[in-house]
Amino acid sequence: MFRISAWVWVCILVVSCALPMAAQSWSALNNKASFNASTALLLTDGTVMVQQIEAGAWWRLTPDNFGSYINGTWAAAASLPSGYGPLYYASAVLPDGRLLVEGGEDNCCGGSEVTLGSIFDPAANTWTSVNPPSGWTYIGDSPSVVLPNGTFMMGQGASPSTQQVVFNASNLTWSAVGSGKIDGFSEEGMTLLPNGDVMVVDTENGTHAERYNPLRGRWGSAGNTFVVLPSNGGMNIVPELGPAILRADGTVFVGGATANSALYYPSASKVGTGFWIPGPTFPTGVMADAPAALLINGNVLVDTSPFFTPPSTFFEFDGSNFNPVPAPPNAVNDASFYARMLELPSGQILFTDGSSDVEIYTPAGGYNFLWAPLIESVPSSITRGTTYKISGLRFNGLSQGAAYGDDAQMASNYPLVRITNNSTGHVFYAKTHGHSTMAVATGNRIVFTNFDVPGGMETGASTVVVVANGIPSFPVAVTVN
């Protein structure tokens, strides 16, 4: 029988669960980064890979023994292949746990819209170069997404291309897919919907939005946003756009490079277009290239600023209003496009702005326990250095978590397994891989992943949880041998 703690029973009774945190606050890491930090991605072993801005160097942040990222420590990871260090690019953590980086704008070592790419193996701490798709003379800062079947898909990120490809992770090759796209992928971001489709808001086609059906390989209309979201800010560039975040209620929040926002209500089926309603206007600033992240309380944390200009102002969008929240220390000097956000398994948000001041945001309130993963099956006795299967509900969360758009992608809609020793309280993450799905909001469908019990973890009575986008499952008792 699964053993549920008293804290969990309280969560069930009050519906909302909260971790013991200081609400709506920013905290600098106690071990300051020795480099200027840019895009960050969450690996399936609970560590965070962070790129040194516009460089080939990467660093790995590991939480402390109690799972704290604020008290985490840095270690240098392997660098990208020589000559490759983009500022903006496509990226994703694949179902096998590897990290893929593709293309790039403003490369460290010369060139823009480069065709370079590389894949990182966390176990070997090595990068392997990936050849570009056949016939592509540039990739650029391209939008990408991992489809529900676990396949990485990327659009060519420079106007007016409508070319897109999928990646074969086993032999590092590409295949062309897709038809029917109306405008180019430049400056657009891809958002995975609960029905398995992918939504984009067009940047060069007025107020039109599109959705891609992976099974049919075709784009179709996703309706009219009614309010103008893209803008070039009076500059001679392809119009910019803000992030699109799937919320826990199934709606998609889209921040505009204008003062506008919009909410998309996707169709539950694969045949309807869904519909849009205008959202509130930003109290200050816009989201012309900007990060946002879904918080465990269901709100969306957003970073706004004047078009490409400091200062930044932060809000939590609650579905109806933008509520002001504190800003990190560098906000007065930051335009929104400097910043990146990443959902952590602690329920907090990691924030980088191209400086060495890496900050963590702690939201107020808790999560609805109906949003949490639920473990249905896991062995009651597990052995160090061994791989096991764990299954249950909602392992991929209700959303991809955090987003930026075409310039950076940091989705974390995959399960993490966290094991806590009962005697010491020490936390260990078991690397997950081979997820049965990379879909979001999988409802009552049984899903699974595999996890590797760390060889050096403590033995004895423990609890295991599955974490998806910062929300943990009810703990289940296990014995570690």
PDB file of C-alpha atoms in Angstrom, residues 40-222:
ATOM      1  CA  ALA A  40      18.983  27.275 -19.234  1.00  0.00           C
ATOM      2  CA  LEU A  41      17.464  23.811 -19.705  1.00  0.00           C
ATOM      3  CA  LEU A  42      16.440  21.213 -17.130  1.00  0.00           C
ATOM      4  CA  LEU A  43      18.009  17.776 -17.575  1.00  0.00           C
ATOM      5  CA  THR A  44      16.083  14.671 -16.536  1.00  0.00           C
ATOM      6  CA  ASP A  45      18.437  14.041 -13.592  1.00  0.00           C
ATOM      7  CA  GLY A  46      17.382  17.304 -11.924  1.00  0.00           C
ATOM      8  CA  THR A  47      20.488  19.271 -12.880  1.00  0.00           C
ATOM      9  CA  VAL A  48      20.308  22.451 -14.960  1.00  0.00           C
ATOM     10  CA  MET A  49      22.448  23.148 -18.027  1.00  0.00           C
ATOM     11  CA  VAL A  50      23.160  26.867 -18.473  1.00  0.00           C
ATOM     12  CA  GLN A  51      24.958  28.385 -21.442  1.00  0.00           C
ATOM     13  CA  GLN A  52      27.530  31.124 -21.035  1.00  0.00           C
ATOM     14  CA  ILE A  53      26.078  33.949 -23.096  1.00  0.00           C
ATOM     15  CA  GLU A  54      27.096  33.897 -26.763  1.00  0.00           C
ATOM     16  CA  ALA A  55      29.814  31.331 -26.095  1.00  0.00           C
ATOM     17  CA  GLY A  56      30.423  27.627 -26.496  1.00  0.00           C
ATOM     18  CA  ALA A  57      30.826  27.116 -22.743  1.00  0.00           C
ATOM     19  CA  TRP A  58      28.113  25.440 -20.656  1.00  0.00           C
ATOM     20  CA  TRP A  59      27.788  25.034 -16.899  1.00  0.00           C
ATOM     21  CA  ARG A  60      25.794  22.560 -14.813  1.00  0.00           C
ATOM     22  CA  LEU A  61      23.890  23.602 -11.670  1.00  0.00           C
ATOM     23  CA  THR A  62      23.258  20.795  -9.159  1.00  0.00           C
ATOM     24  CA  PRO A  63      20.854  21.275  -6.210  1.00  0.00           C
ATOM     25  CA  ASP A  64      22.140  20.639  -2.693  1.00  0.00           C
ATOM     26  CA  ASN A  65      21.380  17.529  -0.603  1.00  0.00           C
ATOM     27  CA  PHE A  66      17.961  18.906   0.300  1.00  0.00           C
ATOM     28  CA  GLY A  67      16.935  19.782  -3.244  1.00  0.00           C
ATOM     29  CA  SER A  68      17.664  23.510  -2.974  1.00  0.00           C
ATOM     30  CA  TYR A  69      18.758  25.226  -6.181  1.00  0.00           C
ATOM     31  CA  ILE A  70      19.437  28.447  -4.271  1.00  0.00           C
ATOM     32  CA  ASN A  71      22.149  26.502  -2.431  1.00  0.00           C
ATOM     33  CA  GLY A  72      23.172  24.616  -5.566  1.00  0.00           C
ATOM     34  CA  THR A  73      26.705  24.308  -6.884  1.00  0.00           C
ATOM     35  CA  TRP A  74      28.209  24.932 -10.318  1.00  0.00           C
ATOM     36  CA  ALA A  75      30.484  22.692 -12.352  1.00  0.00           C
ATOM     37  CA  ALA A  76      31.839  23.280 -15.843  1.00  0.00           C
ATOM     38  CA  ALA A  77      30.270  21.011 -18.457  1.00  0.00           C
ATOM     39  CA  ALA A  78      31.776  20.174 -21.836  1.00  0.00           C
ATOM     40  CA  SER A  79      31.808  23.025 -24.351  1.00  0.00           C
ATOM     41  CA  LEU A  80      30.135  23.019 -27.746  1.00  0.00           C
ATOM     42  CA  PRO A  81      32.267  22.055 -30.752  1.00  0.00           C
ATOM     43  CA  SER A  82      34.818  24.674 -31.754  1.00  0.00           C
ATOM     44  CA  GLY A  83      33.371  27.676 -33.547  1.00  0.00           C
ATOM     45  CA  TYR A  84      29.829  27.191 -32.221  1.00  0.00           C
ATOM     46  CA  GLY A  85      28.309  29.385 -29.509  1.00  0.00           C
ATOM     47  CA  PRO A  86      25.040  31.010 -30.604  1.00  0.00           C
ATOM     48  CA  LEU A  87      23.026  33.592 -28.708  1.00  0.00           C
ATOM     49  CA  TYR A  88      19.596  32.558 -30.069  1.00  0.00           C
ATOM     50  CA  TYR A  89      18.801  29.021 -31.261  1.00  0.00           C
ATOM     51  CA  ALA A  90      16.446  26.044 -31.143  1.00  0.00           C
ATOM     52  CA  SER A  91      16.815  23.662 -28.201  1.00  0.00           C
ATOM     53  CA  ALA A  92      15.123  20.817 -26.351  1.00  0.00           C
ATOM     54  CA  VAL A  93      15.702  17.999 -23.891  1.00  0.00           C
ATOM     55  CA  LEU A  94      14.859  14.773 -25.728  1.00  0.00           C
ATOM     56  CA  PRO A  95      13.027  11.758 -24.237  1.00  0.00           C
ATOM     57  CA  ASP A  96      16.322   9.872 -23.922  1.00  0.00           C
ATOM     58  CA  GLY A  97      17.714  12.641 -21.702  1.00  0.00           C
ATOM     59  CA  ARG A  98      20.055  14.231 -24.240  1.00  0.00           C
ATOM     60  CA  LEU A  99      20.067  17.973 -24.974  1.00  0.00           C
ATOM     61  CA  LEU A 100      19.805  19.161 -28.585  1.00  0.00           C
ATOM     62  CA  VAL A 101      20.957  22.633 -29.698  1.00  0.00           C
ATOM     63  CA  GLU A 102      20.356  23.679 -33.301  1.00  0.00           C
ATOM     64  CA  GLY A 103      21.232  26.649 -35.462  1.00  0.00           C
ATOM     65  CA  GLY A 104      21.686  30.095 -34.094  1.00  0.00           C
ATOM     66  CA  GLU A 105      21.794  33.814 -34.546  1.00  0.00           C
ATOM     67  CA  ASP A 106      24.728  35.969 -33.384  1.00  0.00           C
ATOM     68  CA  ASN A 107      27.209  33.116 -33.188  1.00  0.00           C
ATOM     69  CA  CYS A 108      30.186  33.626 -30.895  1.00  0.00           C
ATOM     70  CA  CYS A 109      32.762  32.952 -33.559  1.00  0.00           C
ATOM     71  CA  GLY A 110      31.339  34.701 -36.573  1.00  0.00           C
ATOM     72  CA  GLY A 111      28.274  34.299 -38.705  1.00  0.00           C
ATOM     73  CA  SER A 112      24.572  34.739 -38.203  1.00  0.00           C
ATOM     74  CA  GLU A 113      21.770  32.300 -38.998  1.00  0.00           C
ATOM     75  CA  VAL A 114      24.329  29.472 -38.782  1.00  0.00           C
ATOM     76  CA  THR A 115      23.620  25.866 -39.761  1.00  0.00           C
ATOM     77  CA  LEU A 116      25.627  24.366 -36.908  1.00  0.00           C
ATOM     78  CA  GLY A 117      24.070  22.035 -34.358  1.00  0.00           C
ATOM     79  CA  SER A 118      25.109  19.671 -31.581  1.00  0.00           C
ATOM     80  CA  ILE A 119      23.689  17.113 -29.157  1.00  0.00           C
ATOM     81  CA  PHE A 120      24.832  16.697 -25.528  1.00  0.00           C
ATOM     82  CA  ASP A 121      25.055  13.359 -23.715  1.00  0.00           C
ATOM     83  CA  PRO A 122      24.876  14.097 -19.949  1.00  0.00           C
ATOM     84  CA  ALA A 123      26.290  10.700 -18.972  1.00  0.00           C
ATOM     85  CA  ALA A 124      29.383  11.046 -21.146  1.00  0.00           C
ATOM     86  CA  ASN A 125      29.592  14.848 -20.798  1.00  0.00           C
ATOM     87  CA  THR A 126      30.214  15.173 -24.532  1.00  0.00           C
ATOM     88  CA  TRP A 127      28.773  17.142 -27.442  1.00  0.00           C
ATOM     89  CA  THR A 128      28.427  15.555 -30.876  1.00  0.00           C
ATOM     90  CA  SER A 129      28.029  17.721 -33.978  1.00  0.00           C
ATOM     91  CA  VAL A 130      24.794  17.369 -35.950  1.00  0.00           C
ATOM     92  CA  ASN A 131      24.708  18.039 -39.680  1.00  0.00           C
ATOM     93  CA  PRO A 132      22.055  20.498 -40.900  1.00  0.00           C
ATOM     94  CA  PRO A 133      18.932  19.387 -42.760  1.00  0.00           C
ATOM     95  CA  SER A 134      19.583  18.683 -46.438  1.00  0.00           C
ATOM     96  CA  GLY A 135      19.544  21.830 -48.545  1.00  0.00           C
ATOM     97  CA  TRP A 136      19.382  24.248 -45.611  1.00  0.00           C
ATOM     98  CA  THR A 137      21.911  27.050 -45.953  1.00  0.00           C
ATOM     99  CA  TYR A 138      20.815  28.546 -42.648  1.00  0.00           C
ATOM    100  CA  ILE A 139      18.841  27.490 -39.594  1.00  0.00           C
ATOM    101  CA  GLY A 140      18.785  30.709 -37.607  1.00  0.00           C
ATOM    102  CA  ASP A 141      16.930  31.332 -34.368  1.00  0.00           C
ATOM    103  CA  SER A 142      14.326  28.720 -35.143  1.00  0.00           C
ATOM    104  CA  PRO A 143      11.144  27.717 -33.327  1.00  0.00           C
ATOM    105  CA  SER A 144      11.037  24.105 -32.201  1.00  0.00           C
ATOM    106  CA  VAL A 145       8.943  21.669 -30.201  1.00  0.00           C
ATOM    107  CA  VAL A 146       9.064  18.036 -29.096  1.00  0.00           C
ATOM    108  CA  LEU A 147       5.939  16.362 -30.463  1.00  0.00           C
ATOM    109  CA  PRO A 148       3.831  13.981 -28.340  1.00  0.00           C
ATOM    110  CA  ASN A 149       5.564  10.977 -29.918  1.00  0.00           C
ATOM    111  CA  GLY A 150       8.915  12.305 -28.672  1.00  0.00           C
ATOM    112  CA  THR A 151      10.163  13.614 -32.036  1.00  0.00           C
ATOM    113  CA  PHE A 152      11.911  16.997 -32.192  1.00  0.00           C
ATOM    114  CA  MET A 153      10.417  19.299 -34.862  1.00  0.00           C
ATOM    115  CA  MET A 154      11.933  22.582 -36.047  1.00  0.00           C
ATOM    116  CA  GLY A 155      10.892  25.352 -38.432  1.00  0.00           C
ATOM    117  CA  GLN A 156      13.470  27.272 -40.442  1.00  0.00           C
ATOM    118  CA  GLY A 157      13.863  30.522 -38.560  1.00  0.00           C
ATOM    119  CA  ALA A 158      14.354  33.188 -41.158  1.00  0.00           C
ATOM    120  CA  SER A 159      11.795  34.956 -43.311  1.00  0.00           C
ATOM    121  CA  PRO A 160      10.098  33.912 -45.496  1.00  0.00           C
ATOM    122  CA  SER A 161      10.873  30.183 -45.167  1.00  0.00           C
ATOM    123  CA  THR A 162       8.082  27.713 -44.388  1.00  0.00           C
ATOM    124  CA  GLN A 163      10.407  24.700 -44.367  1.00  0.00           C
ATOM    125  CA  GLN A 164      10.268  22.395 -41.362  1.00  0.00           C
ATOM    126  CA  VAL A 165      11.960  19.155 -40.373  1.00  0.00           C
ATOM    127  CA  VAL A 166      11.869  16.404 -37.755  1.00  0.00           C
ATOM    128  CA  PHE A 167      14.938  14.868 -36.120  1.00  0.00           C
ATOM    129  CA  ASN A 168      15.849  11.198 -35.950  1.00  0.00           C
ATOM    130  CA  ALA A 169      17.626  11.013 -32.588  1.00  0.00           C
ATOM    131  CA  SER A 170      19.023   7.530 -33.234  1.00  0.00           C
ATOM    132  CA  ASN A 171      21.121   8.420 -36.300  1.00  0.00           C
ATOM    133  CA  LEU A 172      21.183  12.254 -36.032  1.00  0.00           C
ATOM    134  CA  THR A 173      19.459  12.853 -39.374  1.00  0.00           C
ATOM    135  CA  TRP A 174      16.604  15.066 -40.552  1.00  0.00           C
ATOM    136  CA  SER A 175      13.444  14.539 -42.598  1.00  0.00           C
ATOM    137  CA  ALA A 176      11.312  17.226 -44.214  1.00  0.00           C
ATOM    138  CA  VAL A 177       7.698  17.383 -43.030  1.00  0.00           C
ATOM    139  CA  GLY A 178       4.708  19.665 -43.145  1.00  0.00           C
ATOM    140  CA  SER A 179       2.677  21.560 -45.679  1.00  0.00           C
ATOM    141  CA  GLY A 180       0.155  24.365 -45.734  1.00  0.00           C
ATOM    142  CA  LYS A 181       2.042  26.916 -43.618  1.00  0.00           C
ATOM    143  CA  ILE A 182       0.870  30.379 -44.663  1.00  0.00           C
ATOM    144  CA  ASP A 183       3.784  32.545 -43.530  1.00  0.00           C
ATOM    145  CA  GLY A 184       7.407  31.984 -42.546  1.00  0.00           C
ATOM    146  CA  PHE A 185       8.507  30.691 -39.141  1.00  0.00           C
ATOM    147  CA  SER A 186      10.644  33.736 -38.380  1.00  0.00           C
ATOM    148  CA  GLU A 187       9.990  35.167 -34.877  1.00  0.00           C
ATOM    149  CA  GLU A 188       7.230  32.633 -34.162  1.00  0.00           C
ATOM    150  CA  GLY A 189       7.099  30.211 -31.227  1.00  0.00           C
ATOM    151  CA  MET A 190       5.589  26.716 -31.153  1.00  0.00           C
ATOM    152  CA  THR A 191       3.151  25.759 -28.383  1.00  0.00           C
ATOM    153  CA  LEU A 192       2.076  22.153 -27.804  1.00  0.00           C
ATOM    154  CA  LEU A 193      -1.679  21.792 -27.223  1.00  0.00           C
ATOM    155  CA  PRO A 194      -3.530  19.138 -25.179  1.00  0.00           C
ATOM    156  CA  ASN A 195      -4.970  17.589 -28.368  1.00  0.00           C
ATOM    157  CA  GLY A 196      -1.445  17.006 -29.716  1.00  0.00           C
ATOM    158  CA  ASP A 197      -1.469  19.860 -32.243  1.00  0.00           C
ATOM    159  CA  VAL A 198       1.106  22.651 -32.339  1.00  0.00           C
ATOM    160  CA  MET A 199      -0.036  26.296 -32.376  1.00  0.00           C
ATOM    161  CA  VAL A 200       1.774  29.379 -33.663  1.00  0.00           C
ATOM    162  CA  VAL A 201       0.698  33.006 -33.940  1.00  0.00           C
ATOM    163  CA  ASP A 202       1.733  34.407 -37.321  1.00  0.00           C
ATOM    164  CA  THR A 203       4.148  37.303 -37.200  1.00  0.00           C
ATOM    165  CA  GLU A 204       3.734  38.389 -40.834  1.00  0.00           C
ATOM    166  CA  ASN A 205       0.087  37.620 -41.479  1.00  0.00           C
ATOM    167  CA  GLY A 206      -1.968  40.105 -39.474  1.00  0.00           C
ATOM    168  CA  THR A 207      -4.021  38.591 -36.669  1.00  0.00           C
ATOM    169  CA  HIS A 208      -3.967  35.034 -37.994  1.00  0.00           C
ATOM    170  CA  ALA A 209      -2.866  31.982 -36.014  1.00  0.00           C
ATOM    171  CA  GLU A 210      -2.091  28.475 -37.285  1.00  0.00           C
ATOM    172  CA  ARG A 211      -2.040  24.944 -35.896  1.00  0.00           C
ATOM    173  CA  TYR A 212      -0.105  21.905 -37.072  1.00  0.00           C
ATOM    174  CA  ASN A 213      -1.506  18.385 -36.949  1.00  0.00           C
ATOM    175  CA  PRO A 214       1.438  15.953 -36.675  1.00  0.00           C
ATOM    176  CA  LEU A 215      -0.621  12.965 -37.814  1.00  0.00           C
ATOM    177  CA  ARG A 216      -1.685  14.641 -41.061  1.00  0.00           C
ATOM    178  CA  GLY A 217       1.490  16.676 -41.440  1.00  0.00           C
ATOM    179  CA  ARG A 218      -0.484  19.766 -42.348  1.00  0.00           C
ATOM    180  CA  TRP A 219      -1.055  23.278 -41.063  1.00  0.00           C
ATOM    181  CA  GLY A 220      -4.533  24.733 -40.745  1.00  0.00           C
ATOM    182  CA  SER A 221      -6.134  27.804 -39.280  1.00  0.00           C
ATOM    183  CA  ALA A 222      -6.171  28.386 -35.523  1.00  0.00           C
TER     184      ALA A 222
END
